PDB file of C-alpha atoms in Angstrom:
ATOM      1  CA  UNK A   1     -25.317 -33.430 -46.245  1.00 48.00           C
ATOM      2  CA  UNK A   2     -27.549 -34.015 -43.524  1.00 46.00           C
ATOM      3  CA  UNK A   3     -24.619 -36.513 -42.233  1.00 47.00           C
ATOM      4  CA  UNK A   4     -22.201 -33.946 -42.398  1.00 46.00           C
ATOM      5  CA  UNK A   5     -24.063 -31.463 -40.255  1.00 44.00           C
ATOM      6  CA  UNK A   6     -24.359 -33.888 -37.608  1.00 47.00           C
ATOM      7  CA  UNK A   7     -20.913 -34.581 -37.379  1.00 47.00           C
ATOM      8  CA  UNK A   8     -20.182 -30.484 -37.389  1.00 49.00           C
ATOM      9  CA  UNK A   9     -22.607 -29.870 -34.271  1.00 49.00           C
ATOM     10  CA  UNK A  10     -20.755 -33.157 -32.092  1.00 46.00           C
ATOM     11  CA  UNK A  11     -17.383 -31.681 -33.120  1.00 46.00           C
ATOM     12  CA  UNK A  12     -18.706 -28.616 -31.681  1.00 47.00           C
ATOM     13  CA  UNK A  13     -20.399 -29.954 -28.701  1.00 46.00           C
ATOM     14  CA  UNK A  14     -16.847 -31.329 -27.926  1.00 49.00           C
ATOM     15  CA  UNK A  15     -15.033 -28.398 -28.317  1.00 49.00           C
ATOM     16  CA  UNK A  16     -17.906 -26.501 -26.227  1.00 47.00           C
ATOM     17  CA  UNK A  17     -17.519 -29.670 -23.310  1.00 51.00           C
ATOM     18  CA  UNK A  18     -13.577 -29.498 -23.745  1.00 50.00           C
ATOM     19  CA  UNK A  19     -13.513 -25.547 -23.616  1.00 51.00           C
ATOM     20  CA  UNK A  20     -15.569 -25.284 -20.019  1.00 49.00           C
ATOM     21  CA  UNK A  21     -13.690 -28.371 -18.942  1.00 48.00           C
ATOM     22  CA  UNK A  22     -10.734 -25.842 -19.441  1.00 46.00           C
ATOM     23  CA  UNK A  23     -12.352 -23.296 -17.632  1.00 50.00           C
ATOM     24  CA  UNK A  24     -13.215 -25.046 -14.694  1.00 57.00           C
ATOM     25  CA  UNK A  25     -10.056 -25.475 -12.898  1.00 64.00           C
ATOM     26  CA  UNK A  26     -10.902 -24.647  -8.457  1.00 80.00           C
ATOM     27  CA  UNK A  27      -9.882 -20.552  -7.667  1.00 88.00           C
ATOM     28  CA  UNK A  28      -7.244 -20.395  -5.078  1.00 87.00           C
ATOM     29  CA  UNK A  29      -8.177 -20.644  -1.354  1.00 89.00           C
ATOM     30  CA  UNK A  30      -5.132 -19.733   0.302  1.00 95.00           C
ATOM     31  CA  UNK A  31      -3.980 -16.638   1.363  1.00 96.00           C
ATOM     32  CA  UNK A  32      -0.613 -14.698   1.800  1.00 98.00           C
ATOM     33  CA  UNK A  33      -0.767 -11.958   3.821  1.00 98.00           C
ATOM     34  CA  UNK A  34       0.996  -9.200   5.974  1.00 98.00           C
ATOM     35  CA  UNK A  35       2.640  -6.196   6.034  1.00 99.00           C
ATOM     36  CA  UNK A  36       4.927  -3.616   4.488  1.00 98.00           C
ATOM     37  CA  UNK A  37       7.615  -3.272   7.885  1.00 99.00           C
ATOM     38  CA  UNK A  38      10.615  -1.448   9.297  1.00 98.00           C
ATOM     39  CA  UNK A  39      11.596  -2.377  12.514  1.00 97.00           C
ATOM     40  CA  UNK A  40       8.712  -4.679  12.599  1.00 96.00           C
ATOM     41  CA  UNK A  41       6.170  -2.106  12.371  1.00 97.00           C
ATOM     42  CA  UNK A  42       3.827  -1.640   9.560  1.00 98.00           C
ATOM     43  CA  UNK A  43       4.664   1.712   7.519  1.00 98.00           C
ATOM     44  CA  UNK A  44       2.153   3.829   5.651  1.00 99.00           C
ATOM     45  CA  UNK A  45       1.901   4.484   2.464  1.00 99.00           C
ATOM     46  CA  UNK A  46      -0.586   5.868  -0.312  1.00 98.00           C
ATOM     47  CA  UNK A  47      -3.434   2.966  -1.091  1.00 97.00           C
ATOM     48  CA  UNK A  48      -2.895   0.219  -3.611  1.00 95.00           C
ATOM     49  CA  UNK A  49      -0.130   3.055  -5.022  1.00 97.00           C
ATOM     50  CA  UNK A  50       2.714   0.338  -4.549  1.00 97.00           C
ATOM     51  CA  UNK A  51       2.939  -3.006  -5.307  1.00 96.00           C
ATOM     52  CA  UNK A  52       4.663  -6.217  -4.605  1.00 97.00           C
ATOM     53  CA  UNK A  53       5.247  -9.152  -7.262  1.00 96.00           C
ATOM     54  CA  UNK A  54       5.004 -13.459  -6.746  1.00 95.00           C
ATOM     55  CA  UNK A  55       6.349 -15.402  -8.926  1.00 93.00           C
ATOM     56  CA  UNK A  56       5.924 -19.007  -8.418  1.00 88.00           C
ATOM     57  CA  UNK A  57       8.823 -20.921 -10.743  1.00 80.00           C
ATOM     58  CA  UNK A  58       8.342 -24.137 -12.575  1.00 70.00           C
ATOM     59  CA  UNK A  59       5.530 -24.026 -14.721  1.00 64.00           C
ATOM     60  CA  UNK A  60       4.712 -23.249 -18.026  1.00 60.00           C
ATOM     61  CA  UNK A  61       3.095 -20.132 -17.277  1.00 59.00           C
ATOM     62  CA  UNK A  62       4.985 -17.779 -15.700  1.00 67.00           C
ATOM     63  CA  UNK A  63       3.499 -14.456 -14.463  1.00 78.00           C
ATOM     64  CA  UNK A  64       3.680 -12.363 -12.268  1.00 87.00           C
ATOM     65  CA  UNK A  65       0.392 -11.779  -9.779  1.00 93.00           C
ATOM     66  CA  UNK A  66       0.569  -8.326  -8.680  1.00 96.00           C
ATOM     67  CA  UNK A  67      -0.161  -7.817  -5.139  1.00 97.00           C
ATOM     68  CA  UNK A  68      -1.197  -3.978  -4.062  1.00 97.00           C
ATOM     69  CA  UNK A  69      -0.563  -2.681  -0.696  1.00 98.00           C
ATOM     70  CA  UNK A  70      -2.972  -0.648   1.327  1.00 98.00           C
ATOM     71  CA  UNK A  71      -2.418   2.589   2.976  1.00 98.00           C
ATOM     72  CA  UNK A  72      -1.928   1.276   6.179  1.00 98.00           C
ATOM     73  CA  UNK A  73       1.096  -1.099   4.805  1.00 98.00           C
ATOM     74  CA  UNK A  74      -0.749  -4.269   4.507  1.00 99.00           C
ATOM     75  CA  UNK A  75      -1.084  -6.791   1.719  1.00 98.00           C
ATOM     76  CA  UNK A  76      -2.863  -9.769   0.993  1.00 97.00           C
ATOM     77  CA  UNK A  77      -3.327 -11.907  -1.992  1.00 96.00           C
ATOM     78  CA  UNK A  78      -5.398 -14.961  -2.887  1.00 96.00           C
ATOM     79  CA  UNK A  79      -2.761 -17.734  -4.172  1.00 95.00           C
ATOM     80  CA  UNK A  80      -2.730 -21.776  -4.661  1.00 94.00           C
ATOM     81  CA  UNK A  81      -0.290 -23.259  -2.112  1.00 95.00           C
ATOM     82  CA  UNK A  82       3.044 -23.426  -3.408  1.00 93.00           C
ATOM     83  CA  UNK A  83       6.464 -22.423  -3.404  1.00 94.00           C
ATOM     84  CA  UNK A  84       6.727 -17.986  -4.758  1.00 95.00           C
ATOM     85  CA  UNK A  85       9.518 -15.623  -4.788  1.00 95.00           C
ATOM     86  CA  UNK A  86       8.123 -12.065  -3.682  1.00 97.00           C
ATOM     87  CA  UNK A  87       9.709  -9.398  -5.324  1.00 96.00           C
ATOM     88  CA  UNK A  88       9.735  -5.531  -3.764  1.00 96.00           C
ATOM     89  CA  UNK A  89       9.385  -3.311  -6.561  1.00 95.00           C
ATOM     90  CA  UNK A  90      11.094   0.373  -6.939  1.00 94.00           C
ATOM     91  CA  UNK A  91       9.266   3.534  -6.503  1.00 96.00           C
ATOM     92  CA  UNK A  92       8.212   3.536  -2.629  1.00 98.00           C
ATOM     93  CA  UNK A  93       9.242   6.027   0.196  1.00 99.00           C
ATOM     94  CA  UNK A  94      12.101   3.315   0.739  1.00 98.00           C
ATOM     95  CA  UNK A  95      15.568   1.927  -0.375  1.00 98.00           C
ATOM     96  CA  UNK A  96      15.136  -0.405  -3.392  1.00 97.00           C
ATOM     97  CA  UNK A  97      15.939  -3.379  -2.732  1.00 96.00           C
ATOM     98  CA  UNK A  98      16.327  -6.382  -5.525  1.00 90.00           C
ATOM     99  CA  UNK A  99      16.728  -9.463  -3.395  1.00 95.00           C
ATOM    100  CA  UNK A 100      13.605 -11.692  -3.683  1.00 96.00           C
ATOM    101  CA  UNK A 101      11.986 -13.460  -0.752  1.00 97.00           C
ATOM    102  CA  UNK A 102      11.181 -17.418  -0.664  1.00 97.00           C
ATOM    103  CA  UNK A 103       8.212 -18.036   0.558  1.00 97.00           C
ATOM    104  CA  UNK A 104       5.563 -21.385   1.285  1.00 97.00           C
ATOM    105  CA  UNK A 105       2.091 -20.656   0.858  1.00 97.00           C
ATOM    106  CA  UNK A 106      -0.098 -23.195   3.121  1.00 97.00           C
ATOM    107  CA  UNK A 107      -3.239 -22.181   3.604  1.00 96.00           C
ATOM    108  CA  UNK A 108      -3.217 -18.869   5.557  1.00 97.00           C
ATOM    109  CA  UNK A 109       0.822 -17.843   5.375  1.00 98.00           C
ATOM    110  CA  UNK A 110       1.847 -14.631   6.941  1.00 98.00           C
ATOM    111  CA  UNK A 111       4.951 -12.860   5.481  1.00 98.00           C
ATOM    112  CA  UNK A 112       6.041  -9.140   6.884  1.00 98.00           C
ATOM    113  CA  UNK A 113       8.439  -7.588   4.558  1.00 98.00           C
ATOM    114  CA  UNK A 114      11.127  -5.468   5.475  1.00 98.00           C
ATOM    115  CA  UNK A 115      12.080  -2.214   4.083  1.00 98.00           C
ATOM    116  CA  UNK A 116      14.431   0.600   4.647  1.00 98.00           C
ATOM    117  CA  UNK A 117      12.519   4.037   4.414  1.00 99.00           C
ATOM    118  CA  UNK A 118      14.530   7.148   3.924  1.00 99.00           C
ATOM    119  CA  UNK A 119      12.748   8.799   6.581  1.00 99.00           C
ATOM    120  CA  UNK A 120      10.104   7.927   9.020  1.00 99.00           C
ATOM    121  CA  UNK A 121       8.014  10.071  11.080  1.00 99.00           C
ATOM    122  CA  UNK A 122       8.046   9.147  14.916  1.00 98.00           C
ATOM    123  CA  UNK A 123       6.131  10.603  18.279  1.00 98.00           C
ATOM    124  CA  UNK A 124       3.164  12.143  16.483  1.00 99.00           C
ATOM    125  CA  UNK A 125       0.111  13.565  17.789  1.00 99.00           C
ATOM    126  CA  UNK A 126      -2.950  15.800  17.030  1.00 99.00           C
ATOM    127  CA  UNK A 127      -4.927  18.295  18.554  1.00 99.00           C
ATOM    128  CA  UNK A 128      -8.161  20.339  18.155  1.00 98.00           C
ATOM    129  CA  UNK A 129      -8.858  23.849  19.636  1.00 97.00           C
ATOM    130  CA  UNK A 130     -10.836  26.759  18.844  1.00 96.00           C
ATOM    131  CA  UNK A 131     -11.530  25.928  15.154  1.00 97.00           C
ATOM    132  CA  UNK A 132      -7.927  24.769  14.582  1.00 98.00           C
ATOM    133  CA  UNK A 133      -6.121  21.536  14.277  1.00 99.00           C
ATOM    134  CA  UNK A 134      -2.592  21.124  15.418  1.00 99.00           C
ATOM    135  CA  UNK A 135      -0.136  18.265  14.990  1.00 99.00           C
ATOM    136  CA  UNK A 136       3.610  17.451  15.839  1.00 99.00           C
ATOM    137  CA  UNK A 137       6.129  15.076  15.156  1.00 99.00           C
ATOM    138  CA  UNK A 138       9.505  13.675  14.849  1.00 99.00           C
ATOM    139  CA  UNK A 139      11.772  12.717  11.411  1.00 99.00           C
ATOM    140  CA  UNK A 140      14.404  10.804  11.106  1.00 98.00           C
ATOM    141  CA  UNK A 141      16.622   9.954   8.609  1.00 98.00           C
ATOM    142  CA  UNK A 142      17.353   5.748   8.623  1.00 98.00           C
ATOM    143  CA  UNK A 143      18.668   5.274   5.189  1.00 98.00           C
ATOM    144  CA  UNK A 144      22.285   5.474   5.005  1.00 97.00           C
ATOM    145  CA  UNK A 145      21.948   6.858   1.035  1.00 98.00           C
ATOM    146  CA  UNK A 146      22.286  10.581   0.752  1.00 98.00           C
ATOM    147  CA  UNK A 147      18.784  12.162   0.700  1.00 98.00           C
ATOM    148  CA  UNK A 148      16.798  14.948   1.925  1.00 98.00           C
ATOM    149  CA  UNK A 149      13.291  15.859   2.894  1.00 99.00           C
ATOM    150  CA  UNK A 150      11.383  17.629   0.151  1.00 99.00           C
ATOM    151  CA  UNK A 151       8.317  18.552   2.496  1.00 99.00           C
ATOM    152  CA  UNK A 152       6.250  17.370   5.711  1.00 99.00           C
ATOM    153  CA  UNK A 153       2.641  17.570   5.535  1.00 99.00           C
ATOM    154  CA  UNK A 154      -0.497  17.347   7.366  1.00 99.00           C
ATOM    155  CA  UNK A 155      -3.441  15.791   5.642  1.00 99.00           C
ATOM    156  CA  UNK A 156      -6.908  16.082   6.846  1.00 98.00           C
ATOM    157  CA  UNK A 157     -10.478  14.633   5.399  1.00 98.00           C
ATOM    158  CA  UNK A 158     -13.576  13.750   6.282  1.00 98.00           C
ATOM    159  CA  UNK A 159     -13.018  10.352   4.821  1.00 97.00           C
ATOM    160  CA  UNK A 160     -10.351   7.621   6.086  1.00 98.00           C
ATOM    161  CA  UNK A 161      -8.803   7.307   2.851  1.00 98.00           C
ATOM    162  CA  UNK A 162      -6.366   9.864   3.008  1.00 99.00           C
ATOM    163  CA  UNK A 163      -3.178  10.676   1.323  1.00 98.00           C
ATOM    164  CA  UNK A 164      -1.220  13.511  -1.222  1.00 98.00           C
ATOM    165  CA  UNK A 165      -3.879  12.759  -3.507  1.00 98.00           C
ATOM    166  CA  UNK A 166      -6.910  12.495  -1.673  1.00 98.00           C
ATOM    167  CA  UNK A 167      -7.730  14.914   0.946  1.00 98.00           C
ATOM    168  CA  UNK A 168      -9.529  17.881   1.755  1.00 98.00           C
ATOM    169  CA  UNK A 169      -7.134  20.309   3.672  1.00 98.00           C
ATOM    170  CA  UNK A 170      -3.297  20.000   3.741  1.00 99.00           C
ATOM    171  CA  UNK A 171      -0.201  21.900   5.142  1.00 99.00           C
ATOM    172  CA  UNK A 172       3.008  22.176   3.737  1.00 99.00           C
ATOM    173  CA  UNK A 173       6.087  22.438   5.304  1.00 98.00           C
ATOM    174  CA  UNK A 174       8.657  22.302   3.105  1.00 98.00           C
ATOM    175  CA  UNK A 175      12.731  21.442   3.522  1.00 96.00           C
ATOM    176  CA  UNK A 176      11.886  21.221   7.469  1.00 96.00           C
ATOM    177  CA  UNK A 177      14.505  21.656  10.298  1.00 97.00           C
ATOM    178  CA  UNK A 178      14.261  18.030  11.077  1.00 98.00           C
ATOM    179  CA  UNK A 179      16.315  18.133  13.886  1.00 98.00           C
ATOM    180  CA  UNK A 180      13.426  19.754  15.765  1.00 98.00           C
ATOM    181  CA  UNK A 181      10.211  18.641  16.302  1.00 98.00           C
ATOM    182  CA  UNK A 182       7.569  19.104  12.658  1.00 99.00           C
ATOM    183  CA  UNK A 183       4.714  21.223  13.743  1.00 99.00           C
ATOM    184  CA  UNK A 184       1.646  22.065  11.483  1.00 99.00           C
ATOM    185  CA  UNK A 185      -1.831  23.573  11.912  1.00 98.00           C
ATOM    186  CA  UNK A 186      -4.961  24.146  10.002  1.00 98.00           C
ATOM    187  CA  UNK A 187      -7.544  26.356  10.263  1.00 98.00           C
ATOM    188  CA  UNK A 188     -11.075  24.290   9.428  1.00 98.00           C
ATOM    189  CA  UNK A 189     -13.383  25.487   7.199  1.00 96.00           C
ATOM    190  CA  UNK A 190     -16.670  26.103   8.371  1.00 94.00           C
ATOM    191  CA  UNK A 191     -18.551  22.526   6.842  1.00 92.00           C
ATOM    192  CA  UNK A 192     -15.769  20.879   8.442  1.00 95.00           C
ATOM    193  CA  UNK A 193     -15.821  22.361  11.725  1.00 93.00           C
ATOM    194  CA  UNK A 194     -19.453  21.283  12.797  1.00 94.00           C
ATOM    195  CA  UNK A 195     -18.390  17.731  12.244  1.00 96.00           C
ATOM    196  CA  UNK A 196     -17.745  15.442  14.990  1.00 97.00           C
ATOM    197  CA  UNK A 197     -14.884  14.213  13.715  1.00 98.00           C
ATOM    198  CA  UNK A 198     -12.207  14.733  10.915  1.00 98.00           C
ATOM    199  CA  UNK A 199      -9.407  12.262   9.778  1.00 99.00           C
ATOM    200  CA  UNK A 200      -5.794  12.985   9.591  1.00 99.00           C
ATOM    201  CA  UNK A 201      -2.530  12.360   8.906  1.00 99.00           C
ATOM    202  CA  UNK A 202       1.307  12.895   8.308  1.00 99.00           C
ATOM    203  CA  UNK A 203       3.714  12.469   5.434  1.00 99.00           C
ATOM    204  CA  UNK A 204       7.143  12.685   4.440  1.00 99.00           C
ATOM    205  CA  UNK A 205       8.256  13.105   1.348  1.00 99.00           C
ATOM    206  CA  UNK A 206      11.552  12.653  -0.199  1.00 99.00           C
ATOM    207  CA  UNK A 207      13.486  14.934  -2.836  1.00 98.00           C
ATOM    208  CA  UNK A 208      13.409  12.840  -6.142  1.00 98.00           C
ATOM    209  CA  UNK A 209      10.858  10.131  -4.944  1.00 98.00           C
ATOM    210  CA  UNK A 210       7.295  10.640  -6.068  1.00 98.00           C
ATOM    211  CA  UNK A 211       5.539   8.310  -3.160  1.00 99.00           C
ATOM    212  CA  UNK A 212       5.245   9.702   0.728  1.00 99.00           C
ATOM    213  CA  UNK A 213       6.166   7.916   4.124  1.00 99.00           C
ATOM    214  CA  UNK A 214       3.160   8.224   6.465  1.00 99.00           C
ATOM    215  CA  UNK A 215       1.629   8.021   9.804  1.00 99.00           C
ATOM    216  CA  UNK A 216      -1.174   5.828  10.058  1.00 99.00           C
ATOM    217  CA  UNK A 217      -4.597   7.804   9.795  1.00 99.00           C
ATOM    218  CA  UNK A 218      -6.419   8.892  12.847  1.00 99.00           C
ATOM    219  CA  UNK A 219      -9.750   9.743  14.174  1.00 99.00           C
ATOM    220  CA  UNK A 220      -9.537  12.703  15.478  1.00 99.00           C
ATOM    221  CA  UNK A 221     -12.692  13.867  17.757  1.00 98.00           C
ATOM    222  CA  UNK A 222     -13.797  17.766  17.098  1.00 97.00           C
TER     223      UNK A 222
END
């Protein structure tokens, strides 16, 4: 008996050994990184709302690592080097697009990825006077699909994270004359105007497609 538990608690300690052994494979140490582009320039979006996939064929275990994007367009994702497709999912303020991307991770790779939005919002700029603040800007259509703007707003917030979903003030312009210049103002409420600052920013939405286009946030000084 006594024989037999000693051979149960080896047989365990081996498993135990064999099962951290298992565990303790190196984490990743290189990085793929960049941005969401059109035109080369980064677009904005709503924060880790969208996401891109890697793949990386040829092994037993094949997953997808999800890789979010941030709200001023960028990505980056801890990988081991290798050889990934990168697949642009559906659902952003942009064409879909179902071609995959090869790319080499090495150490620190950089990879901008293109995409088409349906609109994008050009020439913007922001104001502040007598309790009020005042933007304008310029939209576009660039996709050749048939769509139209649903609304063009102005976000504002005390904090930089800003989007449809997270602000404080917002104003709605809805099925805009695009073919003029977007204008918007806000009046600020009174905790808002004795701050020295406020964050804002613009976004275009498309009829049928839950996610905005945006403007990178700004500072704006009060």
């Amino acid at each position: 008996m006594k024989r037999t538990a000693i051979s149960f608690f080896f047989l365990a300690l081996i498993l135990v050994i064999a099962g951290c052994e298992k565990d303790n494979y190196d984490e990743p140490t290189s990085f793929l990184k960049g941005n969401l582009v059109y035109n080369g320039n980064p677009i904005g979006v709503r924060s880790n709302a969208l996401q891109l996939e890697l793949w990386q064929p040829g092994y037993d275990l094949y997953s997808k690592i999800p890789v979010y994007i941030d709200q001023d367009g960028s990505y980056s994702a801890r990988v081991f080097d290798g050889d990934y497709k990168l697949v642009r999912l559906s659902g952003g303020p942009y064409e879909s697009n179902s071609d995959s991307i090869d790319v080499t991770v090495s150490g620190t790779t950089t990879l901008d990825v293109p995409v088409v939005p349906f609109f994008v919002i050009t020439g913007e700029s922001f104001s502040y006077s007598g309790g009020v603040v005042s933007s304008s800007c310029n939209v576009s259509q660039v996709s050749t699909q048939s769509v139209n703007v649903d609304n063009v707003t102005l976000f504002l917030g005390t904090n930089k994270l800003l989007d449809h979903r997270y602000f404080e003030e917002r104003h709605i312009l809805g099925s805009p004359d695009i073919s003029q210049p977007v204008n918007h103002s806000i009046t600020l409420p009174a905790d808002m105007a004795d701050r020295d600052y406020v964050f804002v920013r613009i976004g275009v939405k498309t009829q049928g497609v839950n996610e905005y286009l945006y403007t990178q946030v700004q500072k704006l000084e009060l």
